[in-house]
């Protein structure tokens, strides 16, 4: 008989990985608790103290150092004043008046007019309903603060993002330069740049605006660049064959053809900005986020739910309005002007006229300026949410406790003790070995550097605890993602039902998830994990579903005609062929989970998340908080880079 | 013959790849060149002239370099070597501004996939070339309306491109090119994306327009029957190089090599060749009082006369007897 020698690379790798894990478990059993580099909650390393001192130095010289005096402080001033100006218009008493310039009636009318002009009558009505509900929930001023911060950040983001996006769309070189920067901005967990920002711009609107911009600019640049680049080369060639300059081609061809996609970018930018504007409550940004944050810290479910509801409503209104605007652009493009120019002008004039009249009323009369206190149903909502939470916790406790215990004892505790309870050198060796197995030498180097950085930051054990929670959450995300993704990918009906839910889930600001989950499970690290899972699951599910749908129908048909059962079809054809998408889903899921670590710190998860949050509130812990933020970034980089990259290469033509 | 050529292309090369200059002048085959230098010569050493008022067709299969060639003419693709004399001045030497002026006033191009602006109505599409060269709105709309009438699109001024059929969209593309009143019209496979019936209709449209406005045209196609139908002269390209250049009957009657012969083998020769190609010397004893025909008459049109005559038909130009044709030659040609 002839024995063929099959290249045994894969199985060998698998055995090696198994051997490493076995050695790890054995080592843990023998050496648990030794060399774990634990650091107590209030303990500091010299590095943290050094950061504290440096920070104090910055504080002392804020108004004398020329870099601050002539650069940083000006930016701070401009941003602060911008936000304050919008606040003066719609949310805060201003210009010596006890009320803002535009009262509630004026704001509602203006918002309706704008959404009507750029969208349609349906979103205008939705906008009216949404804005009135802010008042009804008793959160008018807070909502307007959030809106002011969001709109200011969006205005600056678009002012920076669209021109840069156009540039990146036109210049391949600039695009190659900016893409990794945007990658970094987007993979960086959202909370970690809050602390360094406050170092430069203090807490308050300026830092909040910049944090929001960091989060909101990448989609603006990316989508604009994509839109500019995707403009049909045939049309461009025709234009230049007629002697158009590049400026003329940009103005007459590229920008008009890219407009619809750019509006989609505006939508993404607005949603990202709203999400971050609420999170920026951690650095004292005004608005609904602060209300939620306060409520979370005092475990006041009712108040948190009430404010969370307002955030959701604002997200829905902003999302629908900008989506309607992009549809309008599309229909205009398809069918020409819908009506005559004259009719359109009358329409716009009437809408703005009504808004102006109502705005004047709200400027002049108290009843139109302050939302009527009698119409406040916020207290009912709060009490109802409280009651519901209590009822759910009482009556579902059997179920929720079981779930909590299974995951805590079955997954979380073993992981945590293995990672955080083993000697650091053992975990270090395991991590580098695994990275080398999965991603080769480069991955191993990155892993070694990253893990060394964690030790250097003095937060080894906290990092390991966070890593354990992150891995557990990612496992849950992938279980959910693969199961649901396969279902959606195979069933049109499931797709029709679940996709809007997932879309909605993705547009919601991250904060909002915590509230109902906190209501269900109370403040524990388990709550943080579930919140992260809920936050990360939609993107993972969608990616897996895309992958399943991407399997060629001919292949599926062939497998079916060969007599595969559904299970065989899924496990032997569809999932293997969607491997790239599944790997990408795992990667994205991980990044999303990691970005919820800090939020988890608010509701009972300890470790790095708690360190960051504590750094915001306690003076002597801010150095440690900064280090913890860095540790999260390091974890993100190690997890993101130390693996095989499944992303398909983009072929760039032209 | 006629006066100075409109376009005089000399030794044109376009090489894609690293250090393209190295490949210029190479005689290696395309494959060898690719292996040796990593370069692809899309156009290699092509020379031709286009006379005023002529329809000059460049024909070749896909990948033969014909689309690259036409783009080199207006430098949408930058040539690697050679000269492109347009009214005596080398387009390759023109700076950016001068090139733009040429494109705005003297050359216009019609594209295979139309390249219309989807967000503009037909009128604004046609006026686009005038707009970017800075003519005022009433003026350019007036001109655009004239041209739309010329191509038979009156009444569609306010439609948008995606409301029109493919043939009508290409009429818009044609009108856009005509609107700037160019000296030379370039067509890059303008009808390849259209279905056969519309294609024939558009070809007739081109013939009609050529009669009416008398523009000089360079027409790219991969369709031999289109080339024969439209072309005063045809240039056949293969792998970037010129294979043969001549009038339709020269190409069909005297193919330069097996490649061209294979190409034209399906063409009904009697539709293309003229009496010149089949006439023979009169035999000494033949009667020379038969009907008279011109040597440029296409054979198909002479069939009836020749077959119904009871004696040889004389082929005469300006009173001079060039030869004779009898039913034997006609039948042999048709039977081939």
PDB file of C-alpha atoms in Angstrom, chain A residues 213-334:
ATOM      1  CA  UNK A 213     -15.440  64.517  16.804  1.00  0.00           C
ATOM      2  CA  UNK A 214     -12.789  61.814  17.107  1.00  0.00           C
ATOM      3  CA  UNK A 215     -15.582  59.288  17.050  1.00  0.00           C
ATOM      4  CA  UNK A 216     -17.722  60.975  14.413  1.00  0.00           C
ATOM      5  CA  UNK A 217     -15.151  62.148  11.864  1.00  0.00           C
ATOM      6  CA  UNK A 218     -13.974  58.734  10.580  1.00  0.00           C
ATOM      7  CA  UNK A 219     -17.320  57.786   9.025  1.00  0.00           C
ATOM      8  CA  UNK A 220     -17.585  61.254   7.457  1.00  0.00           C
ATOM      9  CA  UNK A 221     -14.136  60.968   5.864  1.00  0.00           C
ATOM     10  CA  UNK A 222     -14.468  57.331   4.868  1.00  0.00           C
ATOM     11  CA  UNK A 223     -17.882  57.566   3.300  1.00  0.00           C
ATOM     12  CA  UNK A 224     -17.147  60.832   1.501  1.00  0.00           C
ATOM     13  CA  UNK A 225     -13.906  59.407   0.115  1.00  0.00           C
ATOM     14  CA  UNK A 226     -15.707  56.263  -0.965  1.00  0.00           C
ATOM     15  CA  UNK A 227     -18.448  58.290  -2.645  1.00  0.00           C
ATOM     16  CA  UNK A 228     -15.953  60.468  -4.513  1.00  0.00           C
ATOM     17  CA  UNK A 229     -13.894  57.489  -5.593  1.00  0.00           C
ATOM     18  CA  UNK A 230     -16.877  55.454  -6.777  1.00  0.00           C
ATOM     19  CA  UNK A 231     -18.037  58.083  -9.269  1.00  0.00           C
ATOM     20  CA  UNK A 232     -18.227  56.422 -12.671  1.00  0.00           C
ATOM     21  CA  UNK A 233     -14.859  56.754 -14.448  1.00  0.00           C
ATOM     22  CA  UNK A 234     -16.693  56.818 -17.774  1.00  0.00           C
ATOM     23  CA  UNK A 235     -18.528  59.983 -16.830  1.00  0.00           C
ATOM     24  CA  UNK A 236     -15.338  61.557 -15.529  1.00  0.00           C
ATOM     25  CA  UNK A 237     -13.508  60.688 -18.719  1.00  0.00           C
ATOM     26  CA  UNK A 238     -16.314  62.182 -20.767  1.00  0.00           C
ATOM     27  CA  UNK A 239     -16.052  65.332 -18.702  1.00  0.00           C
ATOM     28  CA  UNK A 240     -12.315  65.692 -19.130  1.00  0.00           C
ATOM     29  CA  UNK A 241     -12.575  64.868 -22.841  1.00  0.00           C
ATOM     30  CA  UNK A 242     -14.669  68.008 -23.115  1.00  0.00           C
ATOM     31  CA  UNK A 243     -11.877  69.990 -21.537  1.00  0.00           C
ATOM     32  CA  UNK A 244     -13.132  70.249 -17.963  1.00  0.00           C
ATOM     33  CA  UNK A 245     -10.507  71.235 -15.393  1.00  0.00           C
ATOM     34  CA  UNK A 246     -10.246  68.981 -12.343  1.00  0.00           C
ATOM     35  CA  UNK A 247     -12.038  71.661 -10.335  1.00  0.00           C
ATOM     36  CA  UNK A 248     -14.888  71.677 -12.853  1.00  0.00           C
ATOM     37  CA  UNK A 249     -15.088  67.884 -12.847  1.00  0.00           C
ATOM     38  CA  UNK A 250     -15.181  67.943  -9.058  1.00  0.00           C
ATOM     39  CA  UNK A 251     -17.938  70.535  -8.935  1.00  0.00           C
ATOM     40  CA  UNK A 252     -20.093  69.332 -11.817  1.00  0.00           C
ATOM     41  CA  UNK A 253     -19.503  65.595 -11.806  1.00  0.00           C
ATOM     42  CA  UNK A 254     -17.964  64.146  -8.650  1.00  0.00           C
ATOM     43  CA  UNK A 255     -19.776  66.091  -5.960  1.00  0.00           C
ATOM     44  CA  UNK A 256     -23.270  65.869  -7.476  1.00  0.00           C
ATOM     45  CA  UNK A 257     -22.877  62.160  -8.162  1.00  0.00           C
ATOM     46  CA  UNK A 258     -21.470  61.538  -4.691  1.00  0.00           C
ATOM     47  CA  UNK A 259     -24.125  63.566  -2.924  1.00  0.00           C
ATOM     48  CA  UNK A 260     -26.419  60.751  -1.917  1.00  0.00           C
ATOM     49  CA  UNK A 261     -23.634  58.685  -0.417  1.00  0.00           C
ATOM     50  CA  UNK A 262     -22.254  61.734   1.350  1.00  0.00           C
ATOM     51  CA  UNK A 263     -25.659  62.250   2.954  1.00  0.00           C
ATOM     52  CA  UNK A 264     -25.435  58.653   4.187  1.00  0.00           C
ATOM     53  CA  UNK A 265     -22.082  59.683   5.674  1.00  0.00           C
ATOM     54  CA  UNK A 266     -23.785  62.612   7.384  1.00  0.00           C
ATOM     55  CA  UNK A 267     -26.292  60.189   8.864  1.00  0.00           C
ATOM     56  CA  UNK A 268     -23.481  57.972  10.210  1.00  0.00           C
ATOM     57  CA  UNK A 269     -21.679  60.996  11.566  1.00  0.00           C
ATOM     58  CA  UNK A 270     -24.761  62.229  13.390  1.00  0.00           C
ATOM     59  CA  UNK A 271     -25.470  58.833  14.924  1.00  0.00           C
ATOM     60  CA  UNK A 272     -21.860  58.427  16.039  1.00  0.00           C
ATOM     61  CA  UNK A 273     -21.874  61.937  17.468  1.00  0.00           C
ATOM     62  CA  UNK A 274     -25.054  61.347  19.453  1.00  0.00           C
ATOM     63  CA  UNK A 275     -23.660  58.121  20.829  1.00  0.00           C
ATOM     64  CA  UNK A 276     -20.450  59.777  21.945  1.00  0.00           C
ATOM     65  CA  UNK A 277     -22.135  62.964  23.154  1.00  0.00           C
ATOM     66  CA  UNK A 278     -24.039  60.927  25.727  1.00  0.00           C
ATOM     67  CA  UNK A 279     -20.950  58.985  26.749  1.00  0.00           C
ATOM     68  CA  UNK A 280     -19.035  62.237  27.149  1.00  0.00           C
ATOM     69  CA  UNK A 281     -21.099  62.745  30.289  1.00  0.00           C
ATOM     70  CA  UNK A 282     -18.156  60.985  31.941  1.00  0.00           C
ATOM     71  CA  UNK A 283     -16.148  64.157  31.406  1.00  0.00           C
ATOM     72  CA  UNK A 284     -18.949  66.429  32.450  1.00  0.00           C
ATOM     73  CA  UNK A 285     -20.608  67.002  29.081  1.00  0.00           C
ATOM     74  CA  UNK A 286     -24.043  68.501  29.595  1.00  0.00           C
ATOM     75  CA  UNK A 287     -27.217  66.697  28.641  1.00  0.00           C
ATOM     76  CA  UNK A 288     -29.082  63.416  28.848  1.00  0.00           C
ATOM     77  CA  UNK A 289     -25.919  61.361  29.251  1.00  0.00           C
ATOM     78  CA  UNK A 290     -25.293  63.053  32.564  1.00  0.00           C
ATOM     79  CA  UNK A 291     -28.782  62.191  33.753  1.00  0.00           C
ATOM     80  CA  UNK A 292     -28.251  58.552  32.811  1.00  0.00           C
ATOM     81  CA  UNK A 293     -24.812  58.513  34.391  1.00  0.00           C
ATOM     82  CA  UNK A 294     -26.044  59.962  37.681  1.00  0.00           C
ATOM     83  CA  UNK A 295     -28.911  57.500  37.730  1.00  0.00           C
ATOM     84  CA  UNK A 296     -26.580  54.584  37.003  1.00  0.00           C
ATOM     85  CA  UNK A 297     -24.240  55.624  39.787  1.00  0.00           C
ATOM     86  CA  UNK A 298     -27.119  55.728  42.269  1.00  0.00           C
ATOM     87  CA  UNK A 299     -28.730  52.639  40.709  1.00  0.00           C
ATOM     88  CA  UNK A 300     -31.886  54.619  40.052  1.00  0.00           C
ATOM     89  CA  UNK A 301     -33.349  52.426  37.322  1.00  0.00           C
ATOM     90  CA  UNK A 302     -36.415  54.577  36.789  1.00  0.00           C
ATOM     91  CA  UNK A 303     -34.515  57.800  36.144  1.00  0.00           C
ATOM     92  CA  UNK A 304     -31.985  56.018  33.969  1.00  0.00           C
ATOM     93  CA  UNK A 305     -34.753  54.464  31.923  1.00  0.00           C
ATOM     94  CA  UNK A 306     -36.532  57.781  31.529  1.00  0.00           C
ATOM     95  CA  UNK A 307     -33.435  59.540  30.208  1.00  0.00           C
ATOM     96  CA  UNK A 308     -32.435  56.492  28.180  1.00  0.00           C
ATOM     97  CA  UNK A 309     -35.824  56.612  26.515  1.00  0.00           C
ATOM     98  CA  UNK A 310     -35.234  60.244  25.547  1.00  0.00           C
ATOM     99  CA  UNK A 311     -31.860  59.284  24.015  1.00  0.00           C
ATOM    100  CA  UNK A 312     -33.497  56.496  22.044  1.00  0.00           C
ATOM    101  CA  UNK A 313     -36.174  58.861  20.773  1.00  0.00           C
ATOM    102  CA  UNK A 314     -33.547  61.390  19.732  1.00  0.00           C
ATOM    103  CA  UNK A 315     -31.575  58.681  17.949  1.00  0.00           C
ATOM    104  CA  UNK A 316     -34.657  57.521  16.084  1.00  0.00           C
ATOM    105  CA  UNK A 317     -35.646  61.055  15.072  1.00  0.00           C
ATOM    106  CA  UNK A 318     -32.154  62.003  13.873  1.00  0.00           C
ATOM    107  CA  UNK A 319     -31.721  58.712  12.039  1.00  0.00           C
ATOM    108  CA  UNK A 320     -35.090  58.853  10.296  1.00  0.00           C
ATOM    109  CA  UNK A 321     -34.675  62.500   9.362  1.00  0.00           C
ATOM    110  CA  UNK A 322     -31.264  62.064   7.728  1.00  0.00           C
ATOM    111  CA  UNK A 323     -32.335  58.832   6.039  1.00  0.00           C
ATOM    112  CA  UNK A 324     -35.333  60.654   4.585  1.00  0.00           C
ATOM    113  CA  UNK A 325     -32.992  63.395   3.386  1.00  0.00           C
ATOM    114  CA  UNK A 326     -30.825  60.865   1.562  1.00  0.00           C
ATOM    115  CA  UNK A 327     -33.921  59.284  -0.012  1.00  0.00           C
ATOM    116  CA  UNK A 328     -34.988  62.694  -1.161  1.00  0.00           C
ATOM    117  CA  UNK A 329     -31.642  63.215  -2.859  1.00  0.00           C
ATOM    118  CA  UNK A 330     -32.036  59.830  -4.518  1.00  0.00           C
ATOM    119  CA  UNK A 331     -35.544  60.466  -5.839  1.00  0.00           C
ATOM    120  CA  UNK A 332     -34.462  63.867  -7.089  1.00  0.00           C
ATOM    121  CA  UNK A 333     -31.624  62.243  -8.935  1.00  0.00           C
ATOM    122  CA  UNK A 334     -33.864  59.571 -10.402  1.00  0.00           C
TER     123      UNK A 334
END
